[in-house]
PDB file of C-alpha atoms in Angstrom:
ATOM      1  CA  UNK A   1      14.470  19.954  -8.922  1.00 62.00           C
ATOM      2  CA  UNK A   2      13.739  18.915 -12.513  1.00 62.00           C
ATOM      3  CA  UNK A   3      11.745  16.134 -14.107  1.00 61.00           C
ATOM      4  CA  UNK A   4      13.913  13.234 -15.255  1.00 68.00           C
ATOM      5  CA  UNK A   5      11.738  12.306 -18.256  1.00 66.00           C
ATOM      6  CA  UNK A   6      11.756  15.750 -19.908  1.00 68.00           C
ATOM      7  CA  UNK A   7      14.612  17.118 -22.036  1.00 70.00           C
ATOM      8  CA  UNK A   8      15.796  20.758 -22.146  1.00 74.00           C
ATOM      9  CA  UNK A   9      13.231  21.499 -24.851  1.00 73.00           C
ATOM     10  CA  UNK A  10      10.368  20.159 -22.745  1.00 73.00           C
ATOM     11  CA  UNK A  11       9.909  16.960 -24.772  1.00 76.00           C
ATOM     12  CA  UNK A  12       9.325  13.576 -23.145  1.00 74.00           C
ATOM     13  CA  UNK A  13      12.302  11.231 -23.253  1.00 73.00           C
ATOM     14  CA  UNK A  14      13.479   7.929 -21.854  1.00 75.00           C
ATOM     15  CA  UNK A  15      16.133   8.356 -19.177  1.00 74.00           C
ATOM     16  CA  UNK A  16      19.593   7.024 -20.077  1.00 70.00           C
ATOM     17  CA  UNK A  17      20.430   4.602 -17.258  1.00 78.00           C
ATOM     18  CA  UNK A  18      23.590   3.247 -18.900  1.00 77.00           C
ATOM     19  CA  UNK A  19      25.910   4.912 -16.399  1.00 74.00           C
ATOM     20  CA  UNK A  20      23.994   3.889 -13.292  1.00 81.00           C
ATOM     21  CA  UNK A  21      25.316   1.250 -10.927  1.00 86.00           C
ATOM     22  CA  UNK A  22      23.773  -2.220 -11.074  1.00 89.00           C
ATOM     23  CA  UNK A  23      22.132  -2.899  -7.712  1.00 90.00           C
ATOM     24  CA  UNK A  24      19.301  -4.915  -6.208  1.00 95.00           C
ATOM     25  CA  UNK A  25      16.161  -2.805  -6.586  1.00 95.00           C
ATOM     26  CA  UNK A  26      12.953  -3.417  -4.641  1.00 97.00           C
ATOM     27  CA  UNK A  27       9.624  -1.668  -4.339  1.00 98.00           C
ATOM     28  CA  UNK A  28       6.360  -2.238  -2.499  1.00 98.00           C
ATOM     29  CA  UNK A  29       3.039  -0.648  -3.451  1.00 98.00           C
ATOM     30  CA  UNK A  30      -0.510  -0.957  -2.219  1.00 98.00           C
ATOM     31  CA  UNK A  31      -4.045  -0.311  -3.328  1.00 98.00           C
ATOM     32  CA  UNK A  32      -7.567  -1.143  -2.209  1.00 98.00           C
ATOM     33  CA  UNK A  33     -11.039  -1.641  -3.602  1.00 98.00           C
ATOM     34  CA  UNK A  34     -13.868  -0.447  -1.390  1.00 98.00           C
ATOM     35  CA  UNK A  35     -17.286  -2.075  -1.882  1.00 98.00           C
ATOM     36  CA  UNK A  36     -20.688  -2.503  -0.281  1.00 98.00           C
ATOM     37  CA  UNK A  37     -21.074  -4.919   2.619  1.00 98.00           C
ATOM     38  CA  UNK A  38     -23.245  -7.155   0.421  1.00 98.00           C
ATOM     39  CA  UNK A  39     -20.568  -7.332  -2.303  1.00 98.00           C
ATOM     40  CA  UNK A  40     -17.893  -7.940   0.330  1.00 98.00           C
ATOM     41  CA  UNK A  41     -19.885 -10.889   1.660  1.00 97.00           C
ATOM     42  CA  UNK A  42     -20.130 -12.367  -1.854  1.00 97.00           C
ATOM     43  CA  UNK A  43     -16.350 -12.038  -2.310  1.00 98.00           C
ATOM     44  CA  UNK A  44     -15.628 -13.553   1.112  1.00 97.00           C
ATOM     45  CA  UNK A  45     -17.973 -16.488   0.443  1.00 96.00           C
ATOM     46  CA  UNK A  46     -16.586 -17.086  -3.086  1.00 95.00           C
ATOM     47  CA  UNK A  47     -20.144 -16.595  -4.349  1.00 95.00           C
ATOM     48  CA  UNK A  48     -19.415 -14.569  -7.505  1.00 94.00           C
ATOM     49  CA  UNK A  49     -19.889 -16.132 -10.947  1.00 90.00           C
ATOM     50  CA  UNK A  50     -16.392 -15.190 -12.108  1.00 90.00           C
ATOM     51  CA  UNK A  51     -14.669 -17.170  -9.368  1.00 93.00           C
ATOM     52  CA  UNK A  52     -12.045 -16.495  -6.693  1.00 96.00           C
ATOM     53  CA  UNK A  53     -11.545 -12.726  -6.650  1.00 97.00           C
ATOM     54  CA  UNK A  54      -8.352 -12.835  -4.611  1.00 97.00           C
ATOM     55  CA  UNK A  55      -6.621 -15.476  -6.749  1.00 97.00           C
ATOM     56  CA  UNK A  56      -7.538 -13.780 -10.022  1.00 98.00           C
ATOM     57  CA  UNK A  57      -6.436 -10.347  -8.804  1.00 98.00           C
ATOM     58  CA  UNK A  58      -3.090 -11.730  -7.605  1.00 98.00           C
ATOM     59  CA  UNK A  59      -2.443 -13.351 -10.990  1.00 98.00           C
ATOM     60  CA  UNK A  60      -3.529 -10.211 -12.859  1.00 98.00           C
ATOM     61  CA  UNK A  61      -1.160  -8.073 -10.790  1.00 98.00           C
ATOM     62  CA  UNK A  62       1.750 -10.442 -11.367  1.00 98.00           C
ATOM     63  CA  UNK A  63       1.117 -10.529 -15.111  1.00 98.00           C
ATOM     64  CA  UNK A  64       0.841  -6.738 -15.244  1.00 98.00           C
ATOM     65  CA  UNK A  65       4.148  -6.182 -13.434  1.00 98.00           C
ATOM     66  CA  UNK A  66       5.887  -8.207 -16.148  1.00 97.00           C
ATOM     67  CA  UNK A  67       4.367  -5.989 -18.865  1.00 97.00           C
ATOM     68  CA  UNK A  68       4.903  -2.572 -17.293  1.00 97.00           C
ATOM     69  CA  UNK A  69       7.264  -1.319 -20.026  1.00 95.00           C
ATOM     70  CA  UNK A  70       4.579  -2.101 -22.627  1.00 95.00           C
ATOM     71  CA  UNK A  71       1.985  -0.070 -20.721  1.00 95.00           C
ATOM     72  CA  UNK A  72       3.967   2.945 -19.467  1.00 91.00           C
ATOM     73  CA  UNK A  73       5.693   4.594 -22.461  1.00 88.00           C
ATOM     74  CA  UNK A  74       8.967   5.726 -20.866  1.00 88.00           C
ATOM     75  CA  UNK A  75       9.594   2.746 -18.563  1.00 91.00           C
ATOM     76  CA  UNK A  76      12.605   0.586 -19.281  1.00 91.00           C
ATOM     77  CA  UNK A  77      11.963  -3.099 -19.893  1.00 93.00           C
ATOM     78  CA  UNK A  78      13.609  -4.891 -16.992  1.00 93.00           C
ATOM     79  CA  UNK A  79      14.130  -8.475 -15.952  1.00 94.00           C
ATOM     80  CA  UNK A  80      12.147  -8.954 -12.796  1.00 97.00           C
ATOM     81  CA  UNK A  81      13.628 -11.410 -10.326  1.00 97.00           C
ATOM     82  CA  UNK A  82      10.454 -11.657  -8.262  1.00 98.00           C
ATOM     83  CA  UNK A  83       6.921 -10.283  -8.042  1.00 98.00           C
ATOM     84  CA  UNK A  84       4.579 -10.981  -5.154  1.00 98.00           C
ATOM     85  CA  UNK A  85       0.984  -9.763  -5.150  1.00 98.00           C
ATOM     86  CA  UNK A  86      -1.209 -10.417  -2.138  1.00 98.00           C
ATOM     87  CA  UNK A  87      -4.932  -9.694  -1.982  1.00 98.00           C
ATOM     88  CA  UNK A  88      -6.496  -9.727   1.476  1.00 98.00           C
ATOM     89  CA  UNK A  89     -10.061  -9.232   2.591  1.00 98.00           C
ATOM     90  CA  UNK A  90     -10.640  -6.299   4.926  1.00 98.00           C
ATOM     91  CA  UNK A  91     -14.053  -6.227   6.568  1.00 97.00           C
ATOM     92  CA  UNK A  92     -13.428  -2.745   7.990  1.00 97.00           C
ATOM     93  CA  UNK A  93     -12.990  -1.234   4.503  1.00 97.00           C
ATOM     94  CA  UNK A  94     -15.107  -3.222   3.443  1.00 98.00           C
ATOM     95  CA  UNK A  95     -13.216  -4.595   0.477  1.00 98.00           C
ATOM     96  CA  UNK A  96      -9.966  -6.034  -0.783  1.00 98.00           C
ATOM     97  CA  UNK A  97      -6.509  -4.692  -0.010  1.00 98.00           C
ATOM     98  CA  UNK A  98      -3.667  -5.313  -2.448  1.00 98.00           C
ATOM     99  CA  UNK A  99       0.045  -5.347  -1.613  1.00 98.00           C
ATOM    100  CA  UNK A 100       2.510  -5.767  -4.478  1.00 98.00           C
ATOM    101  CA  UNK A 101       6.269  -6.216  -4.192  1.00 98.00           C
ATOM    102  CA  UNK A 102       8.807  -6.335  -7.022  1.00 98.00           C
ATOM    103  CA  UNK A 103      12.549  -7.059  -7.133  1.00 98.00           C
ATOM    104  CA  UNK A 104      15.162  -6.835  -9.876  1.00 97.00           C
ATOM    105  CA  UNK A 105      18.906  -6.494 -10.234  1.00 96.00           C
ATOM    106  CA  UNK A 106      19.688  -3.664 -12.593  1.00 92.00           C
ATOM    107  CA  UNK A 107      20.242   0.004 -13.306  1.00 89.00           C
ATOM    108  CA  UNK A 108      16.684   1.244 -12.788  1.00 89.00           C
ATOM    109  CA  UNK A 109      14.091   0.853 -10.081  1.00 86.00           C
ATOM    110  CA  UNK A 110      10.967  -1.261  -9.934  1.00 95.00           C
ATOM    111  CA  UNK A 111       8.520   1.270  -8.502  1.00 96.00           C
ATOM    112  CA  UNK A 112       6.467   1.315 -11.685  1.00 96.00           C
ATOM    113  CA  UNK A 113       6.281  -2.479 -11.723  1.00 98.00           C
ATOM    114  CA  UNK A 114       5.006  -2.596  -8.138  1.00 98.00           C
ATOM    115  CA  UNK A 115       2.529   0.228  -8.780  1.00 98.00           C
ATOM    116  CA  UNK A 116       1.331  -1.386 -12.010  1.00 98.00           C
ATOM    117  CA  UNK A 117       0.861  -4.708 -10.227  1.00 98.00           C
ATOM    118  CA  UNK A 118      -1.178  -3.062  -7.444  1.00 98.00           C
ATOM    119  CA  UNK A 119      -3.250  -1.031  -9.900  1.00 98.00           C
ATOM    120  CA  UNK A 120      -4.107  -3.924 -12.205  1.00 98.00           C
ATOM    121  CA  UNK A 121      -4.849  -6.223  -9.264  1.00 98.00           C
ATOM    122  CA  UNK A 122      -7.349  -3.584  -8.083  1.00 98.00           C
ATOM    123  CA  UNK A 123      -8.813  -3.375 -11.583  1.00 98.00           C
ATOM    124  CA  UNK A 124      -9.231  -7.163 -11.632  1.00 98.00           C
ATOM    125  CA  UNK A 125     -11.151  -6.994  -8.336  1.00 98.00           C
ATOM    126  CA  UNK A 126     -13.300  -4.231  -9.824  1.00 98.00           C
ATOM    127  CA  UNK A 127     -14.002  -6.294 -12.951  1.00 97.00           C
ATOM    128  CA  UNK A 128     -15.013  -9.352 -10.951  1.00 97.00           C
ATOM    129  CA  UNK A 129     -17.247  -7.503  -8.470  1.00 98.00           C
ATOM    130  CA  UNK A 130     -18.833  -4.796 -10.656  1.00 97.00           C
ATOM    131  CA  UNK A 131     -21.941  -6.887 -11.363  1.00 96.00           C
ATOM    132  CA  UNK A 132     -22.648  -7.024  -7.611  1.00 97.00           C
ATOM    133  CA  UNK A 133     -21.811  -3.381  -6.810  1.00 97.00           C
ATOM    134  CA  UNK A 134     -21.873  -0.435  -9.213  1.00 96.00           C
ATOM    135  CA  UNK A 135     -20.429   1.860  -6.553  1.00 97.00           C
ATOM    136  CA  UNK A 136     -16.999   0.191  -6.250  1.00 97.00           C
ATOM    137  CA  UNK A 137     -14.060   2.502  -5.563  1.00 98.00           C
ATOM    138  CA  UNK A 138     -10.377   1.935  -6.199  1.00 98.00           C
ATOM    139  CA  UNK A 139      -8.588   3.857  -3.462  1.00 96.00           C
ATOM    140  CA  UNK A 140      -5.116   4.626  -2.175  1.00 92.00           C
ATOM    141  CA  UNK A 141      -2.864   3.215  -4.890  1.00 98.00           C
ATOM    142  CA  UNK A 142       0.566   4.343  -3.709  1.00 98.00           C
ATOM    143  CA  UNK A 143       4.210   3.437  -3.311  1.00 98.00           C
ATOM    144  CA  UNK A 144       5.111   2.322   0.214  1.00 98.00           C
ATOM    145  CA  UNK A 145       8.859   1.834  -0.096  1.00 98.00           C
ATOM    146  CA  UNK A 146      11.773   1.391  -2.476  1.00 97.00           C
ATOM    147  CA  UNK A 147      15.404   0.359  -2.146  1.00 96.00           C
ATOM    148  CA  UNK A 148      18.521   0.246  -4.268  1.00 93.00           C
ATOM    149  CA  UNK A 149      18.396   3.501  -6.205  1.00 83.00           C
ATOM    150  CA  UNK A 150      20.974   6.256  -6.633  1.00 81.00           C
ATOM    151  CA  UNK A 151      18.883   8.545  -4.427  1.00 84.00           C
ATOM    152  CA  UNK A 152      18.878   6.021  -1.592  1.00 88.00           C
ATOM    153  CA  UNK A 153      16.191   3.993   0.069  1.00 94.00           C
ATOM    154  CA  UNK A 154      12.787   5.518   0.700  1.00 95.00           C
ATOM    155  CA  UNK A 155       9.879   4.518   2.933  1.00 97.00           C
ATOM    156  CA  UNK A 156       6.495   6.242   3.248  1.00 96.00           C
ATOM    157  CA  UNK A 157       6.008   7.647   6.732  1.00 94.00           C
ATOM    158  CA  UNK A 158       3.125   5.925   8.469  1.00 83.00           C
ATOM    159  CA  UNK A 159       2.729   3.517   5.532  1.00 64.00           C
TER     160      UNK A 159
END
């Protein structure tokens, strides 16, 4: 197995996707922000000065997915067909869970777009809640599934 973004001399490079088949590509990623029970209550009651944590984090994640190639140096700019970011409250965490899905038709996958969306949505939650809880944790940012690539579909076991 070799890394796709490293040439024979060990230098970073953008992968040439010109010969790949154009297919529908999808990816789903998740993340979560764990917080104190007091901070969770403030989020659930929409009692934070900055506003609706869930709505802002969903917008931030969507915006981030569209700018992934500007943030991750070797990502290809792609035309996303759809991005869906959902922030849900989870009292058992306690905190906010993020699920981000991306879809495009093209020669390269959208895993980085889904992961970027989930990561930035978590960061937006962190930014909005940090004044109420200095001990916030962003946890479990990971890819759950992807479809449409040359290596076939993939789904995280137990995810």
